[in-house]
Each structure stands twice: as C-alpha cells, then as structure tokens.
Amino acid sequence: MSRTDYPAEMATPLLPLREAMKQSGDHTAVEALTDLISKAETKHLTIAFCGHFSAGKSSLINSLCGKRVLPSSPVPTSANVVAIRNGKPRARIYTSPNVSADNKAGTLEVSPEELEAYCKNGGAYSSIEVWDNIPLLQDDAVLLDTPGVDSTDRGHSLATHSALHLADVVFYVMDYNHVQSETNLSFAKSLSDWGKPLFLIVNQIDKHRERELSFDQYVDGVEAIFAAWEVRYDGLLFTSLRDQQHRYNQWSQLPELITELMTKKEELISHSLASSARHITEQHLRREAGKREDEETALLEEVGGQEGIERLDRELALLDEQAAELRAKPSQVREKFRAEVDSLLANANLTPADIRTSAGYYLESRKPGFRVGLLFSGGKTEQEKQRRASELVRLLQDQTSSQVEVHIRTMLRQLGEANQVWDAAWEQALNTELPAINEELLELKRSASAELSPEYVLQFSKDVRGEIETRYRKSAMLLADRILEALVAQGEAALQALDASRAALLAQSAAAARYTALQRAAAEEAAGLRSLLPPAGPLPSGLLPEVKGPHVPAPEPGEAPGSQAGMSASVAAQPQTEAPAPPRRAAAQGAPATAGAERRRRLDAAAARLEAAAALVEPYPAMGSAVRDLRARAASLAGGTFTLALFGAFSAGKSSFANALLGEAVLPVSPHPTTAAINRIMAPAGGMEHGTARVRMKTREAFQEDLAYSFRLLGLGEPGTEWQKRVKSLTPSDVHPAGRPHYSFLQAAAAGWEETADQLGQDVLVDLNGYRHFVANEKKSCFVDSIDLYYSCDVTEQGIVLVDTPGADSVNARHTGVTFNYMKNADALIFVTYYNHAFSQGDRQFLSQLGRVKDSSAMDQMFFVVNASDLSSSEEELEQVLDHVGTELRKNGIRSPRLFPVSSMLAMEGKMDGNDDRLQQSGFIRFEEEFNQFAGKELADLAVGGASEEMARVVQRLKQRAEDAAQGEETLRQRRDELGTISEQSRQRIERLAQRSMKDELSQETNELLFHVRQRLAFRLGQFMAEAFHPSVLREDQGNLKTAFAACGRELLRMIGIELEQELLATTLRLEQTGHAWVGKQVTECINEVKQLTGGIDLSLTLEEKWSTPVLEEIRLEEPSGWKNYWSYFRNPKQFFEGDGRQRLQEALEPVLKQMMIEVLPASEQKLVQFYDTQVHQSVQHHSRQLTERLEEAVTGIQDSLASGIQAEQWVALSKQLEQLQE
C-alpha cells in the first residue's frame, strides 16, 4: 500500500465501526463516521481556525487567501462553518445537514458577492463551501472558519464543535487582550485533550505597549497560564495584520507553516482520522453510559455504592443472627424467670420452728375428742379450734409474704417493666392472682387418719410448704407468661422489620448482580468498538514543523522596557514612579482637569457669595436659620468632590482609560485582568502623602462569605477547614464558564492564604509600587475589599475622585449593593466596552441596572465609551461597531446613550509624549469636551442653581420683613397680638405634620412593585435558561454531563438571584422617589396652611435630602433536590437543544422558580417597608423642626420690628444687597 493510498485505506476499518454504531442506534456517531469516510476518500488536509468571535479568524484567513474571501468585522460575522477551497470562484450553501456535495438537492449556488449575508444568517443553513483562486491551498487543503467559541448563539457553538472532527490541524486564534479569558482556556484545553495538532495564535499584538509590559513578560505569562491549564500545543505564534512590520510579528511564519503542514498531509490525515474515530467512539460510549447512568445510579444507591456490595453478605448474616435471637428470646426469658422463682422458693424458709409448733397445736385441735374445759365446753372448744387455725394461717401469711410474695411481686414487676407493659392494672393483677394462704390450704393437707406425733407435725409442715410453693410457682409463671406475650408481640414486630431489611438486602444483592452485569456489558461493548478502531498514537517526533518564538530585539531608542506588570510575578520588580515622566501636552491632558477647574471656580464663587450673604444677615436674630442654611450650602460647595465612576468588563480598558483621563500612568495596565476591588484615586488628604495608598483588607468574616459563595456556586458544599486542599484538587474542565472567575478566585486565595491571612481586617498603608502589587497580583487582590490611592495630579487636585470598579464579570460582581451605590450617587458614570468584544453576559445584567438608575435620575450623567477604536480599519467599520453597541445598549434599557469611540492607548501616548496628532486620532478630545461641558457646566449649573435658589429664599424672607415693617407701628402691634393665637394654631398644624405616617401607602406600593418584579423575572426565565443551559457547556466531549447539568442549574439560580437583587435595589429608587414626593407634598400643604393661618408668613424651605440605600440580604435560592429530579429532561445535547428537552425542563422549572421568588421576597419586602417608613418619619420630623424654627423667627421678626424700630427701608436695602450678590 502506497503512502498516497493510505488515507483512503483508512476508511476501511471505519466501515465496521459505522455499522456497529448503526446497530446501537447512534445516528450522531453514524453521521460523524460517514463524514470521516468521505474525508478519507477525498484526501484533503483540513485546517480549522477557531477562537473568540472577534479575535480576527476571518481576517487571518482572508490574508492567507490573499483576498477578501470571508466577511470580517469586529461584530460577529461567521454564523456557520465555512469551508474554503482552491478553485473557480463560487459558493455553495447547504440548507440541510444531510446534503452532500454530490447531491444538489437542498443546496444553493451563490456568487462570492452574495456570501456575506449567508455567513451572518446561519440559522437556516448547515454549512457553507467557498471556492476561489487561492494558490496557497493548491488541491491539497481546505480552510475551515468557525463561529466564535464564546458566542451566545447556541447554533454558533454547535456548528463549531460539530466541525472539529473533520479538522486535521487546528489553529486557535485569540485576541491579544483576552488570552486569559476563561472561555479561551477552557476551549483550548478541550482541543488539547482531543489529541490533534494544535497551534495557538495570539493575534492583534499591535495592541502591545512596551511601556505597560515588556513583551517577554507577556509571552511568559501566556505560556504560564496555558501550562497551568495543562494545554498541550505544538506551536505558539504572535501575529498582527494591522502592523506587518511589528517587530514581534510572526505572521510571515503562518503561510510557511501551512505549506509545510500540507507536505505532511498523509500522516496528518491518518492521525486525524484515527483521533476523530477514537473521539467519536468515546463520545458514543459516553452517551451510552449516560443512558445507563440513571439505572446504574439507582442500582448503586440500592446497594449503598461500591462498598455496599461487599457489605451485603455480612449484613445478611447479621440479620439472620438477630432474627434467631429474637425468636429465642421469649423462651430464654421464661426459663430464666422460672429458674429465679425456683431458686427463690427452694431457699425460702416457710415453716420455721414457731410455725411448726403452731402447726402441732392446730393438728391437736383437729384430733377427735379434743375439747377445752369440763363444763359447758362445746363453745369454748370451737373457739379454741378457730383460734389455733387462725394463728397458724397468720404465721404462714407473714412468713410467706416476707420470704416469697414480696420477691415474686418484685420479679414480676421488673419483668413487666423490662418489656414496657407494666401499669396499674398489672399491680391489681398481683393483688388478685397471687395465691391466698387460708384454712382451706391447711385442711387440704391435713390427714384425718394420721396419728398426732412429732413426725406427723413435721410431715404436715412439709406438705403445707410444698403446697404454698406450688401455688406461688404456678401463679408467678401464669403472670409471667402473660407478660411475655407482649415480648413475643414486640419480637414479631422486630422480626417483621428484620424480614423487611433482609428482603431489601436480598433486592440489593440482585441490584448488585444487575449492576455488575451492566458494567460487564459496557466493558465488552467498549472493548469491541475499540478493537475496530484504526491504530492511533502520537505523531512521530519531528513530523510537525517547529515554530520558533518571536524575536525580541533590544528596545528602540527612547522606549523603556515594560514597567507595568500584569503578571503577578513581575509587578513588584518594575518600579514605575522613579522614572521622570515624558513631556506632556498640558492643554490636551488637562481637559477633565479643565472641567474640574471650571467647576471648582464656579462652585467656589457661589460659596463665596453665600458666605457674603450670610455675613450680611447674621446681625439679625430673626434670620438665624437663614444664616445656617446659607453657610451649610456654602460649605458643601466649597468642600465638595466630584465622583467619576468607571464600569465595564475585564480587559475593556478601564484602567487604561483612567490613566488617559488622569494624563499619567497611575493605574497598572495589562492585557490580563487586574482590578479586583474598588479603587478610588483622589488628591492627598488626611495626612496621606502623594503616591501612597490605604489598602482595606476584607474582614475574615467577609472573606469566608466570599469563599463559601464560590464553593456553593461550584457545587462544592461548604469550604470547611481544609478548603485549600480541596481547591488544589479542582480542575478547570469541571467548572461552568460562569463559574470560572470563582475557580480563579479560589486558586488565588489558596495560593495567597499563608502570606496574607494575618492581614485580614486591617488597613495596610503602601507606596505606589505596593499599591500596584495589591491591584495586579490576584494572590493578594482576592483578599482586598477596597483601595484608596492618594495621587496628586491636575485632575485630582480639582476635587475629582476617580473610581475604578472590578469587571462586571468578576467575582466581586455579586456585591451588587456596592456597585449600585456608585451608580446611584456618583456625579458621573462611564461604562467602558471593548471595540472587538463588547457585551458579555455579566455586562448585560449590569447595563440593565444602569438603565434602571438612569430612568430614576433627574440628569443624564452616563457616558458610554467604546475603547480601542484605533483597531477599526475604516470609518464604515467604526460606524458598524457603534451601531452594534448602540443597539445593544438600547436592548438593555439605555435609551439615547452618549456614545464615544476612543483609543485610551493613543490618548495616553499623545498626552505623555505631547503628540497632538495622536491625541486627535484617539477621539479623546471629543469625549473630554462633552465631559467638560457636563462636569464644568451642566453639573455646576445644577449646584450653582441650588445656591441661587437658597439665596432667593433668603431674599424673599427679607422682603417679607420689609412688608411687615412698612405696615406701621399700630398695624404691627395689632398683628403681634393676633399672632399669639395664630402662631399656636400654626404650631399645632406643624405638630400634626410630624405625626403623619406613610406606612400603609408604602406597604401597598412595595407590594405592587415586587409583584411587577416577579412578573418581569418570570418573563425572562427563558432568557436565563438559554444562557445558563448553553450548548458550549453541555457538549458531548464535556465529560461528566450530569455534573455539567447541575453546574448549569446552579448558574441559573445565581443569575436569577443577582437579577432579583438588582431589581430590589432598583425598587429602592422607586420607593425613595415615592417617599420624597409624599414628604414634599405633606410639607408643602403644611406651609400653605400656615401661610393662610398667619396672613402671609411664608415658611418655604429646601426639600433636598439624600436618603441612604438599605443594606439588603444576599438572595440565595436553594438548589431543588440537587437537580437530580430534572436530569431526565436531558438525554443528549442534540435532544436537549435541537429537540424539546430544554423547553420541557423550563416548563418543569418555572413553577418551582416562581415559588422560590415568592418565598424569598417577603423578608425583603418587610425590610423595605420598615426602612422607608423610618426614612419618611425622620424626614417629616426634620422638616417639622425646621418649620417650627422658621415660624418662631417670623414672629420674633415682627416683635423685633416694634422693639428695635427697624424700618422697612433697611430690610429692602438688605434684600437688594443680596440680590446684587446673585447677579
């Protein structure tokens, strides 16, 4: 057989394997093997490109083809598997999965120009084939382009996984900034386990910035993370299509590598066919195991697991022994009791000497001729006979009672109590059924014919004793037998239980036999199928081309080596602050600072005017509250800060964006996740120097809560004291994608525990390098609660506090209350998304909450940034991305978003290097201009407007004083006399305000709001189901699908729990608005009524109040039966996703989940009502005190006008002075 014929010959052993699969009814395996047989016959080397949806797979393929064969875009394009071949330009669309290239039915022939629409609309087509003039491929190779492995579309995921069995070589393409994505690592691991040649491509390395991280550190980090995940690969390339001259670019090696691989196609195809056949067979065996799993699990549960089988014989023998003991026990107890009675009677001295003497007297009285006295002796004789008999009976009764009866009673009582049958009735039975000692017994044993003699007296005593023993023995045993009847009944019940246990064990024994038979049959089937497989093994050493690492030349002049480490091992080793900063373009880098400066100038000016106004009215006692209000408002303006909060997913570029805003490289920047806790950057204060940070560590309790949450989410139960050992035994392949941040958290916590545990609950003060170490090193950052960095720069010195939050998809995203408070209270919000990879699932929940906050806000303070816009290849592509982002924002409730494409990298370079062109290119100037307009004008207008309103109220009060003074002394005196009564009525009205309660309205409003919450969540259950039970997780090659299924269930509960918490927090906004409106209405009504009562006294006051947000308990939905009861809805991925499995599961889960929500919400509802009832009560109390004070000041003002003689002109002049200050 020639090498050329070898792959075709490989089809031969696949034929019986396919026939065996047909016999077993596995259509999935049959279809896959049919594909392999066809592949073996065509002998084309198939090279698959997989990766993130925006990693640049399609662009790489187009470059390899030398032309635009596939559509490429930063938004998802490939929705199908597209096969590219060399040939006459055309495209074929397969509309049925069963159509082959030789069968024209179910296919569409289209021109290359029409291809793009079909690539995007993959739902209606199974696959696409494209031919074009591609010399690289010759007639030997096929390129496969697959949908993104992280796509949320289940069809995309299924298409990718279903095509890989045809691939001979796999190139896995990753975005430079997302190599450490958990999805990347998990999928690369599954490819590695498949055993096919795997080459990793880190694309878009033109994003690398040496000043942020040296390239060799980046490469070390990439290699380390894949080693940690045990991903075995055959080559690692770093490429850039945008910058072909990039000094680390290995793009030129890729066509050479493919060309060399084509020369090895026979060996590669043979290896691929064998690997795929083995993989298909193993998948079949997994499916078959899945079919048996319920029965085997049930059988194992019957026998108590593997160890239970070994225990069966021992337990059956023990049961037989226990049954024999139970059956023998009544007779054993009876014999023992009889022996004790016999012993008692045998040792009892019933006829001692005194009784024998009495017996002689008794027998003497019974001799014929016995009489007493000579005269009238008949009566005396009978009396003497009776006395002697009675005396003997008494003596016998006393002796028997002490020697026998008391002991028999005790023995019977003990016997009864031991068998739980003794009661008052048994005590009565002793009294009635134990034998009596009487004359009848004596007469029974007396012989009338016997001669009275000492010998006969002795014999008579013996006979009496024997009769007493017989009677007591008989009575005692009769009573004992009745007691033992209860023991027999108890024994019968116990025997029945033992018989049931024995029957169950016998059934288990049968179950064990059935389980063993199933295992044997499965092993025989597996051995039979594996014997049909073609021989497989590792590729010969040296067969695959060697991929050399990127050449790392010396740094170019003026370029510093990497200094901001994204890898934990290098953070501390790179001092960043000692090097002098490059010259900066002051005007450009200071736009946020300009906004802050303009805002600060206006607020300081407004504060000065308020202070001047307070000084003018301070000499007048009747204006005391006005002075306090003016000065309080001035203090808030003069000392106020501006909080700017950044949100977004990891690697969206939040930290890079923050640095661009600050105009300095303050935060560590890395293509790998860094920010794990809230970071606040502010001007030095409170004794903290520039470049120092206060790191607030989690308390031990908070860390344990985070630990327990991650353990529960991963299905690991409670952590326990040996949690570190358990964490180290975890493997990433067992983790649901949504749980992988928690896997990383646990790994980091276990690695850093010994070093960091003693610092829990403390504040740690560090310098800038120490700060960056805490931020970027996950082994430390996982223990951090928050960090305040004190850094002096133009932005922070203007009062701006920059808040950098963890990614919306991080472990800390579960702390919804912290994030919500920043959303609610920050002066401005910036949401950063990444140009090539927007909107993760974590983003969507986060953005939905942003939409709710925006709807409740009086001002639109949100900015949305698409970072890394420099990656766009054209204006058209940029617009396409912005349209996509805008559409997604609107889907998540963000209407009319302020959207800015920027490049924080170019902006930073422009500011640091003083390069105006780069700054202009970055798009940052437009953002800063609008931000400046917002912060420097819109927000300042709001604050200054509040100050003006405060001043206007004081002016109005002064004018009221002027009107009062202008009325004349007589009128004022009359008005003063009237006010005595009127002011008392006014005080009573204000007191009624203080007693008002809103509790009933709050209860009704809260109940209605939470009803709508339940409705909204019930409406979205289908969406949650689709995201949690996703085909990328429940795959044939996943391993233990039952475990994966349970992980999907836990993820569903996590998503619903977080959404419930988000909804509850949004409900607090609505309740707060309702409460403010109610308080405002009550206070306004009170002010108006007082105005009417007093003839015009206006007590108007500021109703501005900030209420805190209640701290709500974390929503924890309990797992329903560990998901065991729902496993029956999942037979295999195809049935579950393409059939009705997932829909039927949803229908089964919906009532359970709705009931869960009904059960968890009442506690939150009660807390919300109580919290806002208290807030409302405190608010009306506060405003009542203010109104009372103003009323007293008004009355005092009229009295002062009479006493001091202040003229109206003075009040008018004073009001004009204040009006001049307002201008």
mmCIF file with all atom_site columns, C-alpha atoms in Angstrom, residues 290-415:
data_model
loop_
_atom_site.group_PDB
_atom_site.id
_atom_site.type_symbol
_atom_site.label_atom_id
_atom_site.label_alt_id
_atom_site.label_comp_id
_atom_site.label_asym_id
_atom_site.label_entity_id
_atom_site.label_seq_id
_atom_site.pdbx_PDB_ins_code
_atom_site.Cartn_x
_atom_site.Cartn_y
_atom_site.Cartn_z
_atom_site.occupancy
_atom_site.B_iso_or_equiv
_atom_site.pdbx_formal_charge
_atom_site.auth_seq_id
_atom_site.auth_comp_id
_atom_site.auth_asym_id
_atom_site.auth_atom_id
_atom_site.pdbx_PDB_model_num
ATOM 1   C CA . GLY A 1 290 ? -25.468 8.409   30.050  1.00 0.00 ? 290 GLY A CA 1
ATOM 2   C CA . LYS A 1 291 ? -28.352 6.151   29.046  1.00 0.00 ? 291 LYS A CA 1
ATOM 3   C CA . ARG A 1 292 ? -27.310 3.631   31.693  1.00 0.00 ? 292 ARG A CA 1
ATOM 4   C CA . GLU A 1 293 ? -26.455 6.224   34.265  1.00 0.00 ? 293 GLU A CA 1
ATOM 5   C CA . ASP A 1 294 ? -29.877 6.537   35.854  1.00 0.00 ? 294 ASP A CA 1
ATOM 6   C CA . GLU A 1 295 ? -30.241 2.760   36.181  1.00 0.00 ? 295 GLU A CA 1
ATOM 7   C CA . GLU A 1 296 ? -26.677 2.302   37.421  1.00 0.00 ? 296 GLU A CA 1
ATOM 8   C CA . THR A 1 297 ? -27.042 5.174   39.869  1.00 0.00 ? 297 THR A CA 1
ATOM 9   C CA . ALA A 1 298 ? -30.285 3.700   41.149  1.00 0.00 ? 298 ALA A CA 1
ATOM 10  C CA . LEU A 1 299 ? -28.668 0.271   41.490  1.00 0.00 ? 299 LEU A CA 1
ATOM 11  C CA . LEU A 1 300 ? -25.672 1.719   43.299  1.00 0.00 ? 300 LEU A CA 1
ATOM 12  C CA . GLU A 1 301 ? -27.958 3.698   45.568  1.00 0.00 ? 301 GLU A CA 1
ATOM 13  C CA . GLU A 1 302 ? -29.777 0.465   46.383  1.00 0.00 ? 302 GLU A CA 1
ATOM 14  C CA . VAL A 1 303 ? -26.566 -1.268  47.399  1.00 0.00 ? 303 VAL A CA 1
ATOM 15  C CA . GLY A 1 304 ? -25.021 1.804   49.021  1.00 0.00 ? 304 GLY A CA 1
ATOM 16  C CA . GLY A 1 305 ? -22.276 2.300   46.487  1.00 0.00 ? 305 GLY A CA 1
ATOM 17  C CA . GLN A 1 306 ? -19.372 0.080   45.577  1.00 0.00 ? 306 GLN A CA 1
ATOM 18  C CA . GLU A 1 307 ? -18.542 -0.669  49.191  1.00 0.00 ? 307 GLU A CA 1
ATOM 19  C CA . GLY A 1 308 ? -22.144 -1.676  49.792  1.00 0.00 ? 308 GLY A CA 1
ATOM 20  C CA . ILE A 1 309 ? -21.791 -4.671  47.528  1.00 0.00 ? 309 ILE A CA 1
ATOM 21  C CA . GLU A 1 310 ? -19.063 -6.040  49.796  1.00 0.00 ? 310 GLU A CA 1
ATOM 22  C CA . ARG A 1 311 ? -21.154 -5.408  52.906  1.00 0.00 ? 311 ARG A CA 1
ATOM 23  C CA . LEU A 1 312 ? -24.200 -7.356  51.715  1.00 0.00 ? 312 LEU A CA 1
ATOM 24  C CA . ASP A 1 313 ? -23.104 -10.844 52.909  1.00 0.00 ? 313 ASP A CA 1
ATOM 25  C CA . ARG A 1 314 ? -22.029 -9.555  56.306  1.00 0.00 ? 314 ARG A CA 1
ATOM 26  C CA . GLU A 1 315 ? -25.291 -7.706  56.797  1.00 0.00 ? 315 GLU A CA 1
ATOM 27  C CA . LEU A 1 316 ? -27.441 -10.678 55.709  1.00 0.00 ? 316 LEU A CA 1
ATOM 28  C CA . ALA A 1 317 ? -25.621 -12.950 58.189  1.00 0.00 ? 317 ALA A CA 1
ATOM 29  C CA . LEU A 1 318 ? -26.075 -10.403 60.930  1.00 0.00 ? 318 LEU A CA 1
ATOM 30  C CA . LEU A 1 319 ? -29.803 -10.135 60.208  1.00 0.00 ? 319 LEU A CA 1
ATOM 31  C CA . ASP A 1 320 ? -30.193 -13.932 60.427  1.00 0.00 ? 320 ASP A CA 1
ATOM 32  C CA . GLU A 1 321 ? -28.394 -13.931 63.748  1.00 0.00 ? 321 GLU A CA 1
ATOM 33  C CA . GLN A 1 322 ? -30.588 -11.112 65.088  1.00 0.00 ? 322 GLN A CA 1
ATOM 34  C CA . ALA A 1 323 ? -33.767 -12.932 63.953  1.00 0.00 ? 323 ALA A CA 1
ATOM 35  C CA . ALA A 1 324 ? -32.710 -16.143 65.708  1.00 0.00 ? 324 ALA A CA 1
ATOM 36  C CA . GLU A 1 325 ? -32.044 -14.176 68.888  1.00 0.00 ? 325 GLU A CA 1
ATOM 37  C CA . LEU A 1 326 ? -35.456 -12.508 68.694  1.00 0.00 ? 326 LEU A CA 1
ATOM 38  C CA . ARG A 1 327 ? -37.245 -15.832 68.227  1.00 0.00 ? 327 ARG A CA 1
ATOM 39  C CA . ALA A 1 328 ? -35.388 -17.489 71.112  1.00 0.00 ? 328 ALA A CA 1
ATOM 40  C CA . LYS A 1 329 ? -35.687 -14.569 73.487  1.00 0.00 ? 329 LYS A CA 1
ATOM 41  C CA . PRO A 1 330 ? -39.185 -15.234 74.980  1.00 0.00 ? 330 PRO A CA 1
ATOM 42  C CA . SER A 1 331 ? -38.346 -18.860 75.940  1.00 0.00 ? 331 SER A CA 1
ATOM 43  C CA . GLN A 1 332 ? -34.959 -17.764 77.238  1.00 0.00 ? 332 GLN A CA 1
ATOM 44  C CA . VAL A 1 333 ? -36.525 -15.057 79.378  1.00 0.00 ? 333 VAL A CA 1
ATOM 45  C CA . ARG A 1 334 ? -39.173 -17.541 80.647  1.00 0.00 ? 334 ARG A CA 1
ATOM 46  C CA . GLU A 1 335 ? -36.620 -20.154 81.563  1.00 0.00 ? 335 GLU A CA 1
ATOM 47  C CA . LYS A 1 336 ? -34.528 -17.598 83.336  1.00 0.00 ? 336 LYS A CA 1
ATOM 48  C CA . PHE A 1 337 ? -37.554 -16.299 85.246  1.00 0.00 ? 337 PHE A CA 1
ATOM 49  C CA . ARG A 1 338 ? -38.631 -19.855 86.208  1.00 0.00 ? 338 ARG A CA 1
ATOM 50  C CA . ALA A 1 339 ? -35.155 -20.634 87.431  1.00 0.00 ? 339 ALA A CA 1
ATOM 51  C CA . GLU A 1 340 ? -35.182 -17.500 89.569  1.00 0.00 ? 340 GLU A CA 1
ATOM 52  C CA . VAL A 1 341 ? -38.608 -18.435 91.003  1.00 0.00 ? 341 VAL A CA 1
ATOM 53  C CA . ASP A 1 342 ? -37.483 -21.982 91.717  1.00 0.00 ? 342 ASP A CA 1
ATOM 54  C CA . SER A 1 343 ? -34.375 -20.709 93.419  1.00 0.00 ? 343 SER A CA 1
ATOM 55  C CA . LEU A 1 344 ? -36.412 -18.298 95.477  1.00 0.00 ? 344 LEU A CA 1
ATOM 56  C CA . LEU A 1 345 ? -38.877 -20.962 96.603  1.00 0.00 ? 345 LEU A CA 1
ATOM 57  C CA . ALA A 1 346 ? -36.177 -23.505 97.269  1.00 0.00 ? 346 ALA A CA 1
ATOM 58  C CA . ASN A 1 347 ? -34.344 -21.157 99.571  1.00 0.00 ? 347 ASN A CA 1
ATOM 59  C CA . ALA A 1 348 ? -37.398 -19.730 101.290 1.00 0.00 ? 348 ALA A CA 1
ATOM 60  C CA . ASN A 1 349 ? -37.827 -20.873 104.969 1.00 0.00 ? 349 ASN A CA 1
ATOM 61  C CA . LEU A 1 350 ? -41.616 -21.091 105.065 1.00 0.00 ? 350 LEU A CA 1
ATOM 62  C CA . THR A 1 351 ? -42.021 -23.345 108.157 1.00 0.00 ? 351 THR A CA 1
ATOM 63  C CA . PRO A 1 352 ? -39.613 -22.310 110.869 1.00 0.00 ? 352 PRO A CA 1
ATOM 64  C CA . ALA A 1 353 ? -39.881 -23.716 114.432 1.00 0.00 ? 353 ALA A CA 1
ATOM 65  C CA . ASP A 1 354 ? -42.610 -21.343 115.606 1.00 0.00 ? 354 ASP A CA 1
ATOM 66  C CA . ILE A 1 355 ? -44.784 -22.264 112.662 1.00 0.00 ? 355 ILE A CA 1
ATOM 67  C CA . ARG A 1 356 ? -44.161 -25.969 113.228 1.00 0.00 ? 356 ARG A CA 1
ATOM 68  C CA . THR A 1 357 ? -45.176 -25.536 116.898 1.00 0.00 ? 357 THR A CA 1
ATOM 69  C CA . SER A 1 358 ? -48.303 -23.684 115.808 1.00 0.00 ? 358 SER A CA 1
ATOM 70  C CA . ALA A 1 359 ? -48.967 -26.468 113.303 1.00 0.00 ? 359 ALA A CA 1
ATOM 71  C CA . GLY A 1 360 ? -48.779 -29.031 116.191 1.00 0.00 ? 360 GLY A CA 1
ATOM 72  C CA . TYR A 1 361 ? -51.336 -27.051 118.158 1.00 0.00 ? 361 TYR A CA 1
ATOM 73  C CA . TYR A 1 362 ? -53.512 -26.827 115.070 1.00 0.00 ? 362 TYR A CA 1
ATOM 74  C CA . LEU A 1 363 ? -53.331 -30.589 114.414 1.00 0.00 ? 363 LEU A CA 1
ATOM 75  C CA . GLU A 1 364 ? -54.016 -31.300 118.102 1.00 0.00 ? 364 GLU A CA 1
ATOM 76  C CA . SER A 1 365 ? -57.224 -29.245 117.902 1.00 0.00 ? 365 SER A CA 1
ATOM 77  C CA . ARG A 1 366 ? -58.346 -31.382 114.997 1.00 0.00 ? 366 ARG A CA 1
ATOM 78  C CA . LYS A 1 367 ? -57.974 -34.753 116.913 1.00 0.00 ? 367 LYS A CA 1
ATOM 79  C CA . PRO A 1 368 ? -61.244 -36.499 117.700 1.00 0.00 ? 368 PRO A CA 1
ATOM 80  C CA . GLY A 1 369 ? -62.236 -35.907 121.275 1.00 0.00 ? 369 GLY A CA 1
ATOM 81  C CA . PHE A 1 370 ? -60.431 -32.595 121.607 1.00 0.00 ? 370 PHE A CA 1
ATOM 82  C CA . ARG A 1 371 ? -62.193 -30.257 123.953 1.00 0.00 ? 371 ARG A CA 1
ATOM 83  C CA . VAL A 1 372 ? -61.498 -27.388 126.291 1.00 0.00 ? 372 VAL A CA 1
ATOM 84  C CA . GLY A 1 373 ? -62.774 -27.491 129.908 1.00 0.00 ? 373 GLY A CA 1
ATOM 85  C CA . LEU A 1 374 ? -65.223 -29.861 131.673 1.00 0.00 ? 374 LEU A CA 1
ATOM 86  C CA . LEU A 1 375 ? -68.488 -27.931 131.883 1.00 0.00 ? 375 LEU A CA 1
ATOM 87  C CA . PHE A 1 376 ? -70.108 -26.092 129.021 1.00 0.00 ? 376 PHE A CA 1
ATOM 88  C CA . SER A 1 377 ? -67.055 -26.899 126.858 1.00 0.00 ? 377 SER A CA 1
ATOM 89  C CA . GLY A 1 378 ? -68.677 -27.075 123.380 1.00 0.00 ? 378 GLY A CA 1
ATOM 90  C CA . GLY A 1 379 ? -68.493 -23.390 122.614 1.00 0.00 ? 379 GLY A CA 1
ATOM 91  C CA . LYS A 1 380 ? -65.070 -22.973 124.129 1.00 0.00 ? 380 LYS A CA 1
ATOM 92  C CA . THR A 1 381 ? -63.715 -25.912 122.119 1.00 0.00 ? 381 THR A CA 1
ATOM 93  C CA . GLU A 1 382 ? -64.837 -24.424 118.770 1.00 0.00 ? 382 GLU A CA 1
ATOM 94  C CA . GLN A 1 383 ? -63.384 -21.074 119.704 1.00 0.00 ? 383 GLN A CA 1
ATOM 95  C CA . GLU A 1 384 ? -60.045 -22.678 120.519 1.00 0.00 ? 384 GLU A CA 1
ATOM 96  C CA . LYS A 1 385 ? -60.044 -24.615 117.245 1.00 0.00 ? 385 LYS A CA 1
ATOM 97  C CA . GLN A 1 386 ? -60.673 -21.424 115.301 1.00 0.00 ? 386 GLN A CA 1
ATOM 98  C CA . ARG A 1 387 ? -58.025 -19.519 117.211 1.00 0.00 ? 387 ARG A CA 1
ATOM 99  C CA . ARG A 1 388 ? -55.380 -22.169 116.562 1.00 0.00 ? 388 ARG A CA 1
ATOM 100 C CA . ALA A 1 389 ? -56.212 -22.298 112.823 1.00 0.00 ? 389 ALA A CA 1
ATOM 101 C CA . SER A 1 390 ? -56.207 -18.517 112.508 1.00 0.00 ? 390 SER A CA 1
ATOM 102 C CA . GLU A 1 391 ? -52.912 -18.265 114.321 1.00 0.00 ? 391 GLU A CA 1
ATOM 103 C CA . LEU A 1 392 ? -51.274 -20.802 112.025 1.00 0.00 ? 392 LEU A CA 1
ATOM 104 C CA . VAL A 1 393 ? -52.693 -19.041 108.910 1.00 0.00 ? 393 VAL A CA 1
ATOM 105 C CA . ARG A 1 394 ? -51.426 -15.676 110.163 1.00 0.00 ? 394 ARG A CA 1
ATOM 106 C CA . LEU A 1 395 ? -47.967 -17.007 110.828 1.00 0.00 ? 395 LEU A CA 1
ATOM 107 C CA . LEU A 1 396 ? -47.830 -18.671 107.401 1.00 0.00 ? 396 LEU A CA 1
ATOM 108 C CA . GLN A 1 397 ? -49.076 -15.493 105.663 1.00 0.00 ? 397 GLN A CA 1
ATOM 109 C CA . ASP A 1 398 ? -46.464 -13.365 107.351 1.00 0.00 ? 398 ASP A CA 1
ATOM 110 C CA . GLN A 1 399 ? -43.672 -15.818 106.616 1.00 0.00 ? 399 GLN A CA 1
ATOM 111 C CA . THR A 1 400 ? -44.758 -16.364 103.005 1.00 0.00 ? 400 THR A CA 1
ATOM 112 C CA . SER A 1 401 ? -45.142 -12.653 102.393 1.00 0.00 ? 401 SER A CA 1
ATOM 113 C CA . SER A 1 402 ? -41.641 -11.857 103.600 1.00 0.00 ? 402 SER A CA 1
ATOM 114 C CA . GLN A 1 403 ? -39.937 -14.916 102.168 1.00 0.00 ? 403 GLN A CA 1
ATOM 115 C CA . VAL A 1 404 ? -41.767 -15.326 98.847  1.00 0.00 ? 404 VAL A CA 1
ATOM 116 C CA . GLU A 1 405 ? -44.511 -12.944 97.828  1.00 0.00 ? 405 GLU A CA 1
ATOM 117 C CA . VAL A 1 406 ? -42.646 -9.685  98.143  1.00 0.00 ? 406 VAL A CA 1
ATOM 118 C CA . HIS A 1 407 ? -39.866 -11.124 95.944  1.00 0.00 ? 407 HIS A CA 1
ATOM 119 C CA . ILE A 1 408 ? -42.279 -12.638 93.433  1.00 0.00 ? 408 ILE A CA 1
ATOM 120 C CA . ARG A 1 409 ? -44.008 -9.268  93.125  1.00 0.00 ? 409 ARG A CA 1
ATOM 121 C CA . THR A 1 410 ? -40.669 -7.540  92.536  1.00 0.00 ? 410 THR A CA 1
ATOM 122 C CA . MET A 1 411 ? -39.594 -10.108 89.977  1.00 0.00 ? 411 MET A CA 1
ATOM 123 C CA . LEU A 1 412 ? -42.873 -9.846  88.045  1.00 0.00 ? 412 LEU A CA 1
ATOM 124 C CA . ARG A 1 413 ? -42.796 -6.053  88.184  1.00 0.00 ? 413 ARG A CA 1
ATOM 125 C CA . GLN A 1 414 ? -39.246 -5.973  86.844  1.00 0.00 ? 414 GLN A CA 1
ATOM 126 C CA . LEU A 1 415 ? -40.168 -8.416  84.100  1.00 0.00 ? 415 LEU A CA 1
#
